[in-house]
Coordinates of C-alpha atoms and ligand atoms in Angstrom, one line a residue:
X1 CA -7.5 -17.6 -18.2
X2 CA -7.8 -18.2 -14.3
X3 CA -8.8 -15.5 -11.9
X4 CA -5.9 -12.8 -11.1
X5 CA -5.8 -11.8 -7.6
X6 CA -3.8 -8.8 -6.5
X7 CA -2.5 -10.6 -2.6
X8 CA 0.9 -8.7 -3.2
X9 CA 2.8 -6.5 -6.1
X10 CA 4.6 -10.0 -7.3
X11 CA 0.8 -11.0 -8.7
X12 CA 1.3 -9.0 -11.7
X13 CA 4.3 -8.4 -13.6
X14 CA 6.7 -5.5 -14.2
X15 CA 4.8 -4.7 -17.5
X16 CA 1.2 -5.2 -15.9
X17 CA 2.5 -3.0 -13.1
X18 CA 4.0 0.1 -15.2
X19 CA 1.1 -0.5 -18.1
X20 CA -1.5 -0.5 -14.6
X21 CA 0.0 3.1 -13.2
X22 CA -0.2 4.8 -16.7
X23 CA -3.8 3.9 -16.7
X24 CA -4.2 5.4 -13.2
X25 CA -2.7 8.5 -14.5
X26 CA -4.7 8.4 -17.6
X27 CA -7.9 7.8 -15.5
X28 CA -7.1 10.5 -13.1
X29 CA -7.4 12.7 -15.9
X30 CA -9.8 11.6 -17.1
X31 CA -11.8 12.0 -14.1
X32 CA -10.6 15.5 -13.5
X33 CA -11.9 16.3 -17.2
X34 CA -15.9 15.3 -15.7
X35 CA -15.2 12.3 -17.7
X36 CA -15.1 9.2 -15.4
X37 CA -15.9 5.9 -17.8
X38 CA -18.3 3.6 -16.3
X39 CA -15.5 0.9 -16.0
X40 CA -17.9 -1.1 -13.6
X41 CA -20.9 -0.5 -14.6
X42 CA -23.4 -3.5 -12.2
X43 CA -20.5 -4.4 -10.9
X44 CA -20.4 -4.8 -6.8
X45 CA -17.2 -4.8 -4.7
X46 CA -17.8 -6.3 -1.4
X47 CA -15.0 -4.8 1.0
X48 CA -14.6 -6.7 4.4
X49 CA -12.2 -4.6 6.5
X50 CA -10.8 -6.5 10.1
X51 CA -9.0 -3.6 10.6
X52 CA -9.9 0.4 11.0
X53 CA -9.9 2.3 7.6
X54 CA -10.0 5.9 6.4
X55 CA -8.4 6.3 2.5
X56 CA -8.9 3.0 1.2
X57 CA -12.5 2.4 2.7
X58 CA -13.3 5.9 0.9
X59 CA -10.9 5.1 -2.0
X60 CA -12.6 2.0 -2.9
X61 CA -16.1 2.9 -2.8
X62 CA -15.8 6.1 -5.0
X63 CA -13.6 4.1 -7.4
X64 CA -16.6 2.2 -7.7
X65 CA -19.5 5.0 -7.1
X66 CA -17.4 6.7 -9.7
X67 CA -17.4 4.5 -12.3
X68 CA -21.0 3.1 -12.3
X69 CA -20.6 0.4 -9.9
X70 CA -21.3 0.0 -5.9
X71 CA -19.6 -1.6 -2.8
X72 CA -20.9 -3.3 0.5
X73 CA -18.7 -2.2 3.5
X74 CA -18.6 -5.2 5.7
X75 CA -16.7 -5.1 8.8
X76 CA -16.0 -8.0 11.3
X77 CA -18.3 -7.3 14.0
X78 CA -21.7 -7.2 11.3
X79 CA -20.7 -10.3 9.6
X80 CA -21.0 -13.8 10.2
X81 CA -16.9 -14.1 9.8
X82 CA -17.1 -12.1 13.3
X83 CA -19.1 -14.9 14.9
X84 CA -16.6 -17.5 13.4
X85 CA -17.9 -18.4 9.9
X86 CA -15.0 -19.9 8.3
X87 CA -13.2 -17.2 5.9
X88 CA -13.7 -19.7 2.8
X89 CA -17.0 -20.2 3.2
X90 CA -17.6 -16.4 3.1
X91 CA -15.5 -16.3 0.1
X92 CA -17.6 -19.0 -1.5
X93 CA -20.7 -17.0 -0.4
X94 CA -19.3 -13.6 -1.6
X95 CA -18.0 -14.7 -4.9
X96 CA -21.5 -16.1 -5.9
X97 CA -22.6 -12.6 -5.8
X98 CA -20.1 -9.7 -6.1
X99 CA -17.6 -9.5 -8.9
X100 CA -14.2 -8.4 -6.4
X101 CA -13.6 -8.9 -2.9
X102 CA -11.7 -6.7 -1.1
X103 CA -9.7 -7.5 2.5
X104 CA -8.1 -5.9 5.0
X105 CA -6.9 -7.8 8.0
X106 CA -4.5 -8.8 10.0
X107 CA -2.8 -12.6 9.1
X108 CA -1.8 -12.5 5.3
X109 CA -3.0 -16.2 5.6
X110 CA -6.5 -14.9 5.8
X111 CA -6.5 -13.2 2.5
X112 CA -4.8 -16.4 0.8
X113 CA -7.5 -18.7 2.2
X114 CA -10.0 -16.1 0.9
X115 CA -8.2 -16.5 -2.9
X116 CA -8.2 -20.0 -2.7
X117 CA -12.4 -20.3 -2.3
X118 CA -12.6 -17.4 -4.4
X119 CA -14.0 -17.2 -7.8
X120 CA -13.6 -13.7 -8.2
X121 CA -10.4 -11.4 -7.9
X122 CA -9.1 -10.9 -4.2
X123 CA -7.8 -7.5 -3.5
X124 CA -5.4 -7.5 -0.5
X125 CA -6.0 -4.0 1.0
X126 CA -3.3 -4.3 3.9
X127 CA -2.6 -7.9 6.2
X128 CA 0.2 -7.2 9.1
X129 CA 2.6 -8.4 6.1
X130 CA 2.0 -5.9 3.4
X131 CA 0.1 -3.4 1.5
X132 CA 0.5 -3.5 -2.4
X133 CA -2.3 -0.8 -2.8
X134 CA -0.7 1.4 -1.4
X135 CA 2.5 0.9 -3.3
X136 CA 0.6 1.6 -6.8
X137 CA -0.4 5.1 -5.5
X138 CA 2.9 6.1 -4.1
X139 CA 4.4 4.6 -7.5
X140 CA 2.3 6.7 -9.4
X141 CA 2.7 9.7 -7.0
X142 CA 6.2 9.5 -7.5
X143 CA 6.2 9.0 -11.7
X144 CA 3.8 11.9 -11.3
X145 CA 6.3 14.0 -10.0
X146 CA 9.4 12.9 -11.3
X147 CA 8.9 10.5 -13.9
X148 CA 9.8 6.7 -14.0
X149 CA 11.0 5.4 -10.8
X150 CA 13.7 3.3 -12.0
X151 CA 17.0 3.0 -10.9
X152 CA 16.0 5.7 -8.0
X153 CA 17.2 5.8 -4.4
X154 CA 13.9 5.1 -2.5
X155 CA 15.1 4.9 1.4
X156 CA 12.5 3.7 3.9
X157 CA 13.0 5.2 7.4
X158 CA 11.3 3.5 10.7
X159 CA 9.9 0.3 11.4
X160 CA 10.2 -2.9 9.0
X161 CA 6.5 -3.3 8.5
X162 CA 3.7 -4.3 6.3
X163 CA 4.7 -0.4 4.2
X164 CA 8.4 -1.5 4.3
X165 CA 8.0 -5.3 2.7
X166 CA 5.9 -3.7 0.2
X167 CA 8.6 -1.2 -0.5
X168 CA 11.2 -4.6 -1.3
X169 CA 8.6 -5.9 -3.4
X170 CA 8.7 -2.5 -5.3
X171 CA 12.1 -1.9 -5.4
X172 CA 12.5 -5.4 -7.3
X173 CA 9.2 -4.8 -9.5
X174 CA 10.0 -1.2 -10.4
X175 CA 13.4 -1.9 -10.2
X176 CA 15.2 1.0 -7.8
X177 CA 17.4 1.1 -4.8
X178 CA 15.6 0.6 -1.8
X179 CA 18.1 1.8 1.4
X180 CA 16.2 0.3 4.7
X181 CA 17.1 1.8 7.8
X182 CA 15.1 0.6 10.8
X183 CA 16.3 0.0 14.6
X184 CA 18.2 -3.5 14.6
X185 CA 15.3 -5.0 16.5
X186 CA 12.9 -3.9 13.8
X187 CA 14.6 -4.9 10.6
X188 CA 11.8 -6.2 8.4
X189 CA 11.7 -10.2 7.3
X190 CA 14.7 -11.5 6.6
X191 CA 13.6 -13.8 3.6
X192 CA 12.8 -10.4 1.4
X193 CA 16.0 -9.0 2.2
X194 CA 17.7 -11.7 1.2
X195 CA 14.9 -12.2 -2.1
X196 CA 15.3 -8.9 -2.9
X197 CA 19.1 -8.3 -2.0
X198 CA 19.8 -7.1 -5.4
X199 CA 17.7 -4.1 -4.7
X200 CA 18.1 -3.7 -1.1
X201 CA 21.1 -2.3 1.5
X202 CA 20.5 -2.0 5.2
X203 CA 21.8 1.0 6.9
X204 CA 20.7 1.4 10.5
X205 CA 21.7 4.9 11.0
X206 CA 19.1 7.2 9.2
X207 CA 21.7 9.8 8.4
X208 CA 23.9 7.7 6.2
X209 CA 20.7 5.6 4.9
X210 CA 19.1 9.4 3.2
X211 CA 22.2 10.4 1.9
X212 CA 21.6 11.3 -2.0
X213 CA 18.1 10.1 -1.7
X214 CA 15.2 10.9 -4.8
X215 CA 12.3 9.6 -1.8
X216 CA 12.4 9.6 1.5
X217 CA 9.6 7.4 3.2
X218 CA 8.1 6.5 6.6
X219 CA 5.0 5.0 8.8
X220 CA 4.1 4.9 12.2
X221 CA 5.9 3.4 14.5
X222 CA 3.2 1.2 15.8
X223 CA 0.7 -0.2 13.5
X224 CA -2.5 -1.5 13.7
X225 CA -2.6 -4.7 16.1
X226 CA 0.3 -3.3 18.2
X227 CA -1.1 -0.7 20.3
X228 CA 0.5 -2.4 23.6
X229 CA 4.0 -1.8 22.3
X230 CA 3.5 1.9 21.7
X231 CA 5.2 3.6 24.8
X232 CA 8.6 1.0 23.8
X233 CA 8.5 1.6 20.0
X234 CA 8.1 5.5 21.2
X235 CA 11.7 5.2 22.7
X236 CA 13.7 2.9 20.1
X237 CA 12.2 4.5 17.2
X238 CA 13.1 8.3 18.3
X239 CA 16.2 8.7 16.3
X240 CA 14.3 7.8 13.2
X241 CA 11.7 10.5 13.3
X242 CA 12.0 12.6 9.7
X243 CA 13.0 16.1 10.5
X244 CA 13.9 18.7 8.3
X245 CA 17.6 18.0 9.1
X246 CA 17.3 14.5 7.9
X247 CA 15.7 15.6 5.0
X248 CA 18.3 18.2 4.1
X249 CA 21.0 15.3 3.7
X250 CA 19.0 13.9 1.0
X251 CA 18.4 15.1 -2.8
X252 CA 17.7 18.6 -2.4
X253 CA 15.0 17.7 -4.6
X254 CA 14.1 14.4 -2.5
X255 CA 10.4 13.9 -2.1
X256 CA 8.8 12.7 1.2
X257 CA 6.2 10.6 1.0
X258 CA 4.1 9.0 4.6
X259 CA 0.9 6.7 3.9
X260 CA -0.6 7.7 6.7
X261 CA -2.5 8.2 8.8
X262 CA 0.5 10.4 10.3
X263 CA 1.8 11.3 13.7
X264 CA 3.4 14.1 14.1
X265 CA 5.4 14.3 16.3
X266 CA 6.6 10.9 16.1
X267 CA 7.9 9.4 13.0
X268 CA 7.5 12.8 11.5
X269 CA 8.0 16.3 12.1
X270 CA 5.2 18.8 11.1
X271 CA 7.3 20.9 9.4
X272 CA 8.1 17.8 6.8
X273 CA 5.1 16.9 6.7
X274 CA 3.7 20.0 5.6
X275 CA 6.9 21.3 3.8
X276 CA 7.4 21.7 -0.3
X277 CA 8.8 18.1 -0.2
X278 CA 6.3 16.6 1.2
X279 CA 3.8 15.3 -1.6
X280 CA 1.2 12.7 1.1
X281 CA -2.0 14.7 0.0
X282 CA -1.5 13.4 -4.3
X283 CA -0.3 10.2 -2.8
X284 CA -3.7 9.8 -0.7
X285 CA -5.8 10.9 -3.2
X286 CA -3.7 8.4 -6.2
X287 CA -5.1 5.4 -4.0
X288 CA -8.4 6.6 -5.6
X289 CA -7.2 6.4 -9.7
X290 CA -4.6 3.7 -9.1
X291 CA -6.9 1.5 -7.8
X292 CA -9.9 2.3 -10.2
X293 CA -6.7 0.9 -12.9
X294 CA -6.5 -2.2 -10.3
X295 CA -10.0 -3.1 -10.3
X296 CA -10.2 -2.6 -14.1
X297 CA -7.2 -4.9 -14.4
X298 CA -8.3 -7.6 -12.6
X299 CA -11.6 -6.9 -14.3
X300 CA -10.2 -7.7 -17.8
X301 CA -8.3 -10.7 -16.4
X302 CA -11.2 -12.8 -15.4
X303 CA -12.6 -15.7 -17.7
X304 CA -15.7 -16.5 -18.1
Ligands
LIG401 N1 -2.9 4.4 4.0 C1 -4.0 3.7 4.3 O1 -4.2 2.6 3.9 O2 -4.9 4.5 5.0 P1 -6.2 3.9 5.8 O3 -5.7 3.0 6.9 O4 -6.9 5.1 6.3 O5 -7.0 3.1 4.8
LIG402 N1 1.7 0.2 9.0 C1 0.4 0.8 9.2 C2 -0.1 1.2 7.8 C3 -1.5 1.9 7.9 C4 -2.0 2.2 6.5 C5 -0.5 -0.2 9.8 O1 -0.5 -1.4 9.5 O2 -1.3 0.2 10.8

């Protein structure tokens, strides 16, 4: 059996996905119950983040604190890959020692060179491409609340980024309807769309895209890496802010879900955000158990 790396939702398949979020359910009740199983008991998770972090810094290291295992937080400016070590040689170095690696960053090439040198399970934890973590605590948030997510109408509102491609991943892995509506500028890549089609309609005007929506899902409208394009995105991305008006032409039992960190303000209102649809606080805290199922996954998966 080779190493399994988790670089984007298509690394496992539809059975290892839905059999993975029943776990995370399972384990987050188990851990509500006192009784937290130590999954990863001497095992280390080395986490080297490029990028700024709250949730899934925090998310991964009590997954592992948890479960009788520890991390190393290693960000670019401490390490050697700062001062230009090449990324496989750290994932040569790393994967001698630690038994997962953990990377956020910005090129998705990075975390593919760091799988290739890698003898031990790659966990992407967001490149400027996508985000599958996240993914597997909104997909549990969502089954959670409203039970399987098949065949739903899942509409993404706001930029085509990193969240959004991992949404068309989704919609094809978990099989629903993904409705993307995004600024024509701001589509997302045109090779999913057209991968994914089956799954996927493009409506650029948010208040046809929600119509007879189950989830309603946004981001910011500048992500991490983009900062000098804030003031623009701030004017082309105004009529995609979710308001409580947009969200009343949904499901009137639609749930809205944000990964965050959140403006308000911005691509969301604070009434939404804070209003009986919204469910972003179980989502945040579902990165925690859905990843504890990840790491136990890729745990299982790995020969020796
Ligand atoms: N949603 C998410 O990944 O949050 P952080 O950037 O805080 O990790
Ligand atoms: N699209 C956002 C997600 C943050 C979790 C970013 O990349 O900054």
């Amino acid at each position: 059996m080779a190493v399994r790396h988790f670089l984007t939702l298509l690394d496992l398949s539809k059975n290892e996905l839905d059999t993975l979020i029943q776990r995370a359910i399972e384990l987050k009740a188990l851990q509500k119950n006192g009784k937290c199983p130590p999954l990863f008991k001497n095992k280390v998770l080395a986490m080297v983040f490029e990028k700024s972090s709250t949730r899934t810094r925090v998310s991964f290291e009590t997954a592992m604190a948890q479960c009788g295992g520890s991390s190393i937080f290693l960000s670019q400016n401490d390490t050697q890959l700062g001062r230009g070590e090449p990324i496989g040689d750290m994932a040569r170095v790393l994967s001698r020692m630690v038994d997962f690696i953990m990377v956020r960053t910005y090129s998705h090439d990075t975390v593919k060179i760091f799988s290739q040198y890698s003898k031990v399970p790659i966990i992407n934890a967001l490149t400027d491409f996508c985000h599958p973590c996240q993914l597997l605590a909104d997909v549990q948030t969502y089954v959670e609340q409203r039970g399987s997510i098949q065949g739903k109408k899942v509409v993404w509102i706001g930029d085509g980024n990193n969240m959004c491609h991992s949404y068309m991943n989704a919609a094809h892995q978990f099989d629903f309807e993904l409705i993307i509506s995004t600024p024509v500028a701001y589509k997302p890549q045109a090779e999913l769309m057209q991968k994914f089609a089956k799954h996927i309609t493009f409506i650029t005007e948010p208040e046809q895209a929600v119509k007879n929506a189950d989830l309603i899902t946004t981001d910011v409208w500048a992500s991490m890496g983009q900062e000098a394009e804030q003031q623009e995105r701030m004017q082309v991305f105004k009529p995609y802010q979710v308001t409580n008006e947009l969200l009343a032409l949904a499901k009137s039992d639609a749930l809205f879900m944000h990964c965050l960190p959140a403006h308000r303000g911005e691509e969301v209102t604070a009434e939404v955000i804070e209003g009986s649809q919204s469910v972003v606080w179980q989502q945040a805290e579902n990165r925690l158990h859905s990843q504890k199922a990840l790491l136990e996954f890729l745990m299982n998966n790995i020969s020796n």
